[in-house]
Amino acid sequence: LSRSSLNSILNTVIGRLRIPQTVDIELPENDVDVIADVANLEIVFVNLITNAIQAMNNVGKIKIEACQDGKNVIIKIIDSGPGIPKENLSLIFEPLFTTKQTGTGLGLVSCKTIIEQHGGSIHAESRLGEGATFVVTLPHRQS
């Protein structure tokens, strides 16, 4: 585990991905430090950002917000896609569940595992037609 700037991690991830010009990604206004396994956290954000881009059919906006509430760092990845149907919300972190033609159903499972290994949690919120929000909560640790 090492201390790192969240925006630095997100910039690394965005630099690795092929972001269509029709997708706007807004990074957090206020940067926060996280103490984490940076390589594994990058895997989480690659998955979440890639899923958001695919859900929006390569057109739309992804807004990433971050704040610290004393005990936790809370990171929200908010997309402008179609949202997740209510019946799927409880299934998306289940192994092998996918709605994609080429998906394996393991991306969000690995995200959940990595976040839980950091002592955190991840969940999704969504309203059909209003996009989806993935909320990652990590414990705020002192180095």
Coordinates of N, CA, C and O in Angstrom, one line a residue:
L1 N 0.8 -1.2 0.0 CA 0.0 0.0 0.0 C 0.9 1.2 0.0 O 1.9 1.3 0.7
S2 N 0.4 2.2 -0.8 CA 1.2 3.5 -0.8 C 0.2 4.6 -0.9 O -0.9 4.5 -1.4
R3 N 0.7 5.8 -0.5 CA -0.2 7.0 -0.6 C -0.1 7.5 -2.0 O 1.0 7.6 -2.6
S4 N -1.2 7.9 -2.6 CA -1.2 8.4 -3.9 C -2.4 9.3 -4.1 O -3.4 9.2 -3.4
S5 N -2.3 10.3 -5.0 CA -3.3 11.2 -5.4 C -4.4 10.4 -6.2 O -4.0 9.7 -7.2
L6 N -5.6 10.6 -5.9 CA -6.7 9.9 -6.7 C -6.6 10.4 -8.1 O -6.7 9.7 -9.0
N7 N -6.5 11.8 -8.3 CA -6.5 12.3 -9.6 C -5.3 11.8 -10.4 O -5.4 11.6 -11.6
S8 N -4.2 11.5 -9.8 CA -3.0 10.9 -10.5 C -3.4 9.5 -11.0 O -3.0 9.2 -12.1
I9 N -4.0 8.8 -10.1 CA -4.4 7.4 -10.5 C -5.4 7.5 -11.7 O -5.3 6.8 -12.7
L10 N -6.4 8.4 -11.6 CA -7.4 8.5 -12.6 C -6.8 9.0 -13.9 O -7.1 8.5 -15.0
N11 N -5.8 9.9 -13.9 CA -5.1 10.4 -15.1 C -4.4 9.2 -15.8 O -4.3 9.1 -17.0
T12 N -3.7 8.4 -15.0 CA -3.0 7.2 -15.5 C -4.0 6.3 -16.2 O -3.7 5.9 -17.3
V13 N -5.1 6.0 -15.6 CA -6.1 5.1 -16.2 C -6.7 5.7 -17.5 O -6.7 5.0 -18.5
I14 N -7.0 7.0 -17.5 CA -7.6 7.6 -18.7 C -6.5 7.7 -19.8 O -6.9 7.5 -21.0
G15 N -5.3 7.8 -19.4 CA -4.2 7.8 -20.4 C -4.0 6.5 -21.1 O -3.6 6.4 -22.2
R16 N -4.4 5.4 -20.4 CA -4.3 4.0 -20.9 C -5.5 3.6 -21.8 O -5.4 2.8 -22.7
L17 N -6.6 4.2 -21.5 CA -7.8 3.8 -22.3 C -8.0 4.6 -23.6 O -7.5 5.7 -23.7
R18 N -8.7 4.0 -24.5 CA -9.1 4.7 -25.7 C -10.4 5.4 -25.4 O -11.5 4.7 -25.5
I19 N -10.4 6.7 -25.1 CA -11.6 7.4 -24.8 C -12.1 8.1 -26.1 O -11.4 8.9 -26.7
P20 N -13.3 7.7 -26.5 CA -13.8 8.3 -27.8 C -13.9 9.9 -27.6 O -14.2 10.3 -26.4
Q21 N -13.8 10.6 -28.6 CA -13.9 12.1 -28.5 C -15.3 12.5 -28.2 O -15.5 13.6 -27.7
T22 N -16.2 11.6 -28.3 CA -17.6 11.9 -28.0 C -18.0 11.6 -26.5 O -19.1 11.7 -26.1
V23 N -16.9 11.3 -25.7 CA -17.1 11.0 -24.3 C -16.3 12.1 -23.5 O -15.1 12.2 -23.8
D24 N -17.0 12.8 -22.6 CA -16.3 13.8 -21.8 C -16.2 13.2 -20.4 O -17.1 12.7 -19.8
I25 N -14.9 13.2 -19.9 CA -14.7 12.7 -18.6 C -14.2 13.9 -17.7 O -13.3 14.6 -18.0
E26 N -15.0 14.1 -16.6 CA -14.7 15.2 -15.7 C -14.1 14.6 -14.4 O -14.8 13.8 -13.7
L27 N -12.9 15.0 -14.1 CA -12.2 14.5 -12.9 C -12.7 15.3 -11.6 O -13.2 16.4 -11.8
P28 N -12.5 14.7 -10.5 CA -12.9 15.5 -9.2 C -12.2 16.8 -9.2 O -11.0 17.0 -9.5
E29 N -13.0 17.8 -8.7 CA -12.5 19.2 -8.5 C -11.5 19.2 -7.4 O -10.4 19.8 -7.5
N30 N -11.8 18.5 -6.3 CA -10.9 18.4 -5.2 C -10.2 17.0 -5.2 O -10.9 16.0 -5.1
D31 N -8.9 17.0 -5.3 CA -8.1 15.8 -5.2 C -8.1 15.3 -3.8 O -8.0 16.1 -2.8
V32 N -8.1 14.0 -3.6 CA -7.9 13.4 -2.3 C -6.8 12.3 -2.4 O -6.5 11.8 -3.4
D33 N -6.2 12.1 -1.3 CA -5.1 11.1 -1.2 C -5.8 9.8 -0.8 O -6.7 9.8 0.1
V34 N -5.3 8.7 -1.3 CA -5.7 7.4 -0.9 C -4.5 6.6 -0.6 O -3.4 6.8 -1.2
I35 N -4.6 5.7 0.4 CA -3.6 4.8 0.7 C -4.1 3.4 0.2 O -5.0 2.9 0.7
A36 N -3.4 2.9 -0.9 CA -4.0 1.7 -1.5 C -2.9 1.0 -2.4 O -1.8 1.6 -2.6
D37 N -3.3 -0.1 -2.8 CA -2.5 -0.8 -3.9 C -2.9 -0.1 -5.2 O -3.9 -0.4 -5.7
V38 N -2.0 0.8 -5.6 CA -2.4 1.6 -6.8 C -2.7 0.8 -8.0 O -3.6 1.1 -8.8
A39 N -1.9 -0.2 -8.3 CA -2.1 -1.1 -9.5 C -3.5 -1.7 -9.5 O -4.2 -1.7 -10.5
N40 N -3.9 -2.2 -8.3 CA -5.2 -2.8 -8.2 C -6.3 -1.8 -8.3 O -7.4 -2.0 -8.9
L41 N -6.1 -0.6 -7.7 CA -7.1 0.5 -7.8 C -7.3 0.9 -9.3 O -8.4 1.2 -9.7
E42 N -6.2 0.9 -10.0 CA -6.2 1.3 -11.5 C -7.1 0.3 -12.2 O -7.9 0.6 -13.1
I43 N -7.0 -1.0 -11.8 CA -7.9 -2.1 -12.5 C -9.4 -1.7 -12.2 O -10.2 -1.8 -13.1
V44 N -9.7 -1.3 -11.0 CA -11.1 -1.0 -10.7 C -11.6 0.2 -11.5 O -12.6 0.1 -12.2
F45 N -10.8 1.2 -11.7 CA -11.2 2.4 -12.4 C -11.2 2.1 -13.9 O -12.1 2.6 -14.6
V46 N -10.3 1.3 -14.4 CA -10.4 0.9 -15.8 C -11.7 0.2 -16.1 O -12.4 0.5 -17.1
N47 N -12.1 -0.7 -15.2 CA -13.4 -1.5 -15.4 C -14.5 -0.5 -15.3 O -15.4 -0.6 -16.2
L48 N -14.6 0.3 -14.3 CA -15.8 1.2 -14.1 C -15.9 2.2 -15.3 O -17.0 2.5 -15.8
I49 N -14.8 2.8 -15.7 CA -14.8 3.8 -16.8 C -15.2 3.1 -18.1 O -16.0 3.6 -18.9
T50 N -14.5 2.0 -18.4 CA -14.8 1.2 -19.6 C -16.3 0.8 -19.7 O -17.0 1.0 -20.7
N51 N -16.8 0.3 -18.6 CA -18.3 0.0 -18.5 C -19.2 1.2 -18.8 O -20.2 1.1 -19.5
A52 N -18.8 2.3 -18.2 CA -19.6 3.5 -18.4 C -19.6 3.9 -19.9 O -20.6 4.3 -20.4
I53 N -18.4 3.9 -20.5 CA -18.3 4.3 -21.9 C -19.2 3.3 -22.8 O -19.9 3.8 -23.6
Q54 N -19.1 2.0 -22.5 CA -19.9 1.1 -23.2 C -21.4 1.3 -23.0 O -22.2 1.2 -23.9
A55 N -21.8 1.5 -21.7 CA -23.2 1.7 -21.4 C -23.7 2.9 -22.1 O -24.9 3.0 -22.5
M56 N -22.9 4.0 -22.4 CA -23.3 5.2 -23.0 C -23.2 5.1 -24.5 O -23.4 6.1 -25.2
N57 N -22.9 3.9 -25.0 CA -22.6 3.7 -26.5 C -21.6 4.7 -27.0 O -21.8 5.3 -28.1
N58 N -20.6 5.0 -26.3 CA -19.5 5.8 -26.7 C -19.8 7.3 -26.8 O -19.1 8.0 -27.5
V59 N -21.0 7.7 -26.3 CA -21.4 9.1 -26.4 C -21.9 9.5 -25.0 O -22.9 8.9 -24.5
G60 N -21.4 10.6 -24.4 CA -21.9 11.1 -23.1 C -20.9 11.6 -22.2 O -19.7 11.9 -22.6
K61 N -21.2 11.7 -21.0 CA -20.4 12.3 -20.0 C -20.2 11.4 -18.8 O -21.2 10.8 -18.3
I62 N -19.0 11.3 -18.3 CA -18.7 10.6 -17.0 C -18.1 11.6 -16.1 O -17.1 12.3 -16.4
K63 N -18.8 11.8 -15.0 CA -18.3 12.7 -13.9 C -17.8 11.9 -12.8 O -18.5 11.0 -12.3
I64 N -16.6 12.2 -12.3 CA -16.0 11.5 -11.2 C -15.9 12.5 -10.0 O -15.4 13.6 -10.2
E65 N -16.5 12.1 -8.9 CA -16.5 13.0 -7.7 C -15.7 12.3 -6.6 O -15.8 11.0 -6.5
A66 N -15.1 13.0 -5.7 CA -14.4 12.5 -4.6 C -14.5 13.4 -3.4 O -14.5 14.6 -3.5
C67 N -14.7 12.8 -2.2 CA -14.7 13.6 -1.0 C -14.2 12.7 0.1 O -14.1 11.5 0.0
Q68 N -14.0 13.3 1.2 CA -13.5 12.6 2.4 C -14.4 13.0 3.5 O -14.7 14.2 3.7
D69 N -14.9 12.0 4.3 CA -15.9 12.3 5.4 C -15.2 12.0 6.7 O -15.9 11.8 7.7
G70 N -13.9 12.1 6.8 CA -13.3 11.8 8.1 C -12.7 10.3 8.1 O -11.6 10.1 8.2
K71 N -13.7 9.4 8.1 CA -13.3 8.0 8.2 C -13.0 7.4 6.8 O -12.3 6.4 6.7
N72 N -13.7 7.9 5.8 CA -13.7 7.3 4.5 C -13.4 8.3 3.3 O -13.7 9.5 3.5
V73 N -12.9 7.7 2.3 CA -12.8 8.5 1.0 C -13.9 7.9 0.1 O -14.0 6.7 0.0
I74 N -14.8 8.8 -0.4 CA -15.9 8.3 -1.2 C -15.7 8.8 -2.6 O -15.5 10.0 -2.8
I75 N -15.7 7.9 -3.5 CA -15.5 8.2 -5.0 C -16.7 7.7 -5.7 O -17.2 6.6 -5.6
K76 N -17.3 8.7 -6.5 CA -18.5 8.4 -7.3 C -18.1 8.5 -8.8 O -17.5 9.5 -9.2
I77 N -18.5 7.5 -9.6 CA -18.3 7.5 -11.0 C -19.8 7.5 -11.6 O -20.5 6.6 -11.4
I78 N -20.1 8.7 -12.2 CA -21.5 9.0 -12.6 C -21.5 9.0 -14.1 O -20.8 9.9 -14.7
D79 N -22.3 8.2 -14.8 CA -22.4 8.3 -16.2 C -23.8 8.8 -16.7 O -24.7 8.8 -15.9
S80 N -23.8 9.2 -17.9 CA -25.0 9.8 -18.5 C -25.7 8.7 -19.4 O -26.5 9.1 -20.3
G81 N -25.4 7.5 -19.2 CA -26.0 6.4 -20.0 C -27.5 6.1 -19.6 O -28.1 6.9 -18.9
P82 N -28.0 5.0 -20.1 CA -29.4 4.7 -19.9 C -29.8 4.2 -18.5 O -31.0 4.1 -18.2
G83 N -28.8 3.9 -17.7 CA -29.1 3.4 -16.4 C -29.1 1.9 -16.4 O -29.1 1.2 -17.4
I84 N -29.3 1.4 -15.2 CA -29.3 -0.1 -15.0 C -30.7 -0.5 -14.5 O -31.2 0.1 -13.6
P85 N -31.3 -1.4 -15.2 CA -32.7 -1.8 -14.8 C -32.7 -2.3 -13.4 O -31.7 -3.0 -12.9
K86 N -33.7 -2.0 -12.6 CA -33.8 -2.3 -11.2 C -33.6 -3.8 -10.9 O -32.9 -4.2 -10.0
E87 N -34.1 -4.7 -11.8 CA -33.9 -6.1 -11.6 C -32.5 -6.6 -11.8 O -32.1 -7.6 -11.3
N88 N -31.6 -5.8 -12.5 CA -30.2 -6.1 -12.6 C -29.3 -5.6 -11.5 O -28.2 -6.1 -11.3
L89 N -29.8 -4.5 -10.9 CA -28.9 -3.8 -9.9 C -28.4 -4.8 -8.8 O -27.3 -4.7 -8.4
S90 N -29.3 -5.7 -8.4 CA -28.8 -6.7 -7.3 C -28.0 -7.8 -7.9 O -27.4 -8.5 -7.1
L91 N -27.8 -7.9 -9.2 CA -27.1 -9.0 -9.8 C -25.7 -8.6 -10.3 O -24.9 -9.5 -10.6
I92 N -25.5 -7.3 -10.5 CA -24.3 -6.9 -11.3 C -23.0 -7.3 -10.7 O -22.0 -7.4 -11.4
F93 N -22.9 -7.5 -9.4 CA -21.7 -7.9 -8.7 C -21.6 -9.4 -8.5 O -20.7 -9.9 -7.9
E94 N -22.5 -10.2 -9.1 CA -22.5 -11.6 -9.1 C -21.6 -12.2 -10.2 O -21.6 -11.7 -11.3
P95 N -20.8 -13.2 -9.9 CA -19.9 -13.8 -10.9 C -20.7 -14.3 -12.1 O -21.8 -14.9 -11.9
L96 N -20.2 -14.0 -13.3 CA -20.7 -14.5 -14.6 C -22.0 -13.8 -15.0 O -22.5 -14.1 -16.1
F97 N -22.6 -12.8 -14.2 CA -23.7 -12.1 -14.7 C -23.2 -11.0 -15.6 O -22.3 -10.2 -15.3
T98 N -23.8 -10.9 -16.8 CA -23.5 -9.9 -17.8 C -24.7 -9.6 -18.7 O -25.5 -10.5 -18.9
T99 N -24.7 -8.4 -19.2 CA -25.8 -8.0 -20.2 C -25.1 -7.7 -21.5 O -25.8 -7.4 -22.4
K100 N -23.8 -8.0 -21.6 CA -23.1 -7.6 -22.8 C -22.9 -8.9 -23.7 O -22.8 -10.0 -23.2
Q101 N -22.8 -8.7 -25.0 CA -22.6 -9.8 -25.9 C -21.3 -10.5 -25.7 O -21.1 -11.7 -25.8
T102 N -20.2 -9.6 -25.4 CA -18.9 -10.2 -25.2 C -18.4 -10.2 -23.8 O -17.2 -10.4 -23.6
G103 N -19.2 -9.8 -22.8 CA -18.8 -9.7 -21.5 C -18.6 -11.1 -20.8 O -19.3 -12.0 -21.2
T104 N -17.7 -11.1 -19.8 CA -17.5 -12.4 -19.1 C -18.3 -12.4 -17.8 O -18.4 -13.4 -17.2
G105 N -18.7 -11.2 -17.3 CA -19.4 -11.2 -16.0 C -18.4 -11.2 -14.9 O -18.8 -11.5 -13.7
L106 N -17.1 -10.9 -15.1 CA -16.1 -10.9 -14.0 C -15.6 -9.5 -13.7 O -14.9 -9.4 -12.7
G107 N -15.8 -8.5 -14.5 CA -15.2 -7.2 -14.3 C -15.7 -6.6 -13.0 O -14.8 -6.2 -12.2
L108 N -17.0 -6.5 -12.8 CA -17.5 -5.9 -11.5 C -17.2 -6.8 -10.3 O -17.0 -6.3 -9.2
V109 N -17.1 -8.1 -10.5 CA -16.8 -9.0 -9.4 C -15.3 -8.7 -9.0 O -15.1 -8.6 -7.8
S110 N -14.4 -8.5 -9.9 CA -13.0 -8.2 -9.5 C -12.9 -6.9 -8.9 O -12.2 -6.7 -7.9
C111 N -13.7 -5.9 -9.3 CA -13.8 -4.6 -8.7 C -14.2 -4.7 -7.2 O -13.5 -4.2 -6.3
K112 N -15.2 -5.5 -7.0 CA -15.8 -5.6 -5.6 C -14.7 -6.3 -4.8 O -14.5 -5.9 -3.6
T113 N -14.0 -7.3 -5.3 CA -13.0 -8.1 -4.5 C -11.9 -7.1 -4.1 O -11.4 -7.1 -3.0
I114 N -11.4 -6.4 -5.1 CA -10.3 -5.4 -4.9 C -10.7 -4.4 -3.8 O -9.9 -4.1 -2.9
I115 N -11.8 -3.8 -4.0 CA -12.3 -2.8 -3.0 C -12.4 -3.4 -1.6 O -12.0 -2.8 -0.6
E116 N -13.0 -4.6 -1.5 CA -13.2 -5.2 -0.2 C -11.8 -5.6 0.4 O -11.7 -5.5 1.6
Q117 N -10.8 -6.0 -0.4 CA -9.5 -6.3 0.1 C -8.8 -5.0 0.7 O -8.0 -5.1 1.5
H118 N -9.3 -3.8 0.3 CA -8.8 -2.6 0.8 C -9.7 -2.2 2.0 O -9.5 -1.1 2.6
G119 N -10.6 -3.0 2.4 CA -11.4 -2.7 3.6 C -12.6 -1.8 3.2 O -13.2 -1.2 4.1
G120 N -12.9 -1.6 1.9 CA -13.9 -0.7 1.5 C -15.1 -1.5 0.9 O -15.3 -2.7 1.2
S121 N -16.0 -0.7 0.2 CA -17.2 -1.3 -0.3 C -17.5 -0.6 -1.7 O -17.0 0.5 -1.9
I122 N -18.3 -1.2 -2.5 CA -18.7 -0.7 -3.8 C -20.2 -1.0 -4.0 O -20.6 -2.1 -3.6
H123 N -21.0 -0.1 -4.4 CA -22.3 -0.4 -4.8 C -22.7 0.5 -6.0 O -22.0 1.5 -6.3
A124 N -23.9 0.2 -6.6 CA -24.4 1.0 -7.7 C -25.7 1.6 -7.4 O -26.5 0.9 -6.7
E125 N -26.0 2.7 -7.9 CA -27.3 3.4 -7.8 C -27.7 3.8 -9.3 O -26.8 4.1 -10.1
S126 N -29.0 3.6 -9.6 CA -29.4 4.0 -10.9 C -30.9 4.2 -11.0 O -31.6 3.6 -10.3
R127 N -31.2 5.1 -11.9 CA -32.6 5.2 -12.3 C -32.6 5.1 -13.9 O -31.8 5.8 -14.5
L128 N -33.5 4.3 -14.4 CA -33.6 4.1 -15.8 C -33.7 5.5 -16.5 O -34.5 6.3 -16.1
G129 N -32.9 5.7 -17.6 CA -33.0 6.9 -18.3 C -32.1 8.1 -17.7 O -32.0 9.1 -18.3
E130 N -31.6 7.8 -16.5 CA -30.8 8.9 -15.9 C -29.4 8.5 -15.6 O -28.7 9.2 -14.8
G131 N -28.9 7.4 -16.1 CA -27.5 7.0 -15.9 C -27.3 6.1 -14.7 O -28.3 5.8 -14.0
A132 N -26.1 5.8 -14.4 CA -25.7 5.0 -13.3 C -24.6 5.7 -12.5 O -23.8 6.4 -13.1
T133 N -24.6 5.4 -11.2 CA -23.5 5.9 -10.3 C -22.9 4.7 -9.6 O -23.7 4.0 -8.9
F134 N -21.6 4.6 -9.7 CA -20.9 3.6 -8.9 C -20.2 4.3 -7.8 O -19.5 5.3 -8.0
V135 N -20.5 3.9 -6.5 CA -19.9 4.5 -5.4 C -18.9 3.6 -4.7 O -19.2 2.5 -4.3
V136 N -17.7 4.0 -4.7 CA -16.6 3.3 -4.0 C -16.2 4.0 -2.7 O -16.0 5.2 -2.7
T137 N -16.2 3.3 -1.7 CA -15.9 3.8 -0.3 C -14.6 3.1 0.1 O -14.6 1.8 0.2
L138 N -13.6 3.9 0.4 CA -12.3 3.3 0.9 C -12.0 3.9 2.3 O -12.3 5.1 2.5
P139 N -11.5 3.1 3.2 CA -11.2 3.7 4.5 C -10.0 4.7 4.3 O -9.1 4.5 3.5
H140 N -10.2 5.8 5.0 CA -9.1 6.9 5.0 C -8.1 6.5 6.0 O -8.4 6.4 7.2
R141 N -6.9 6.1 5.6 CA -5.9 5.7 6.5 C -4.8 6.7 6.6 O -4.5 7.4 5.6
Q142 N -4.2 6.8 7.7 CA -3.0 7.7 7.9 C -1.8 6.8 7.5 O -1.7 5.6 7.7
S143 N -0.8 7.4 6.8 CA 0.3 6.6 6.4 C 1.3 6.4 7.5 O 1.3 7.2 8.5

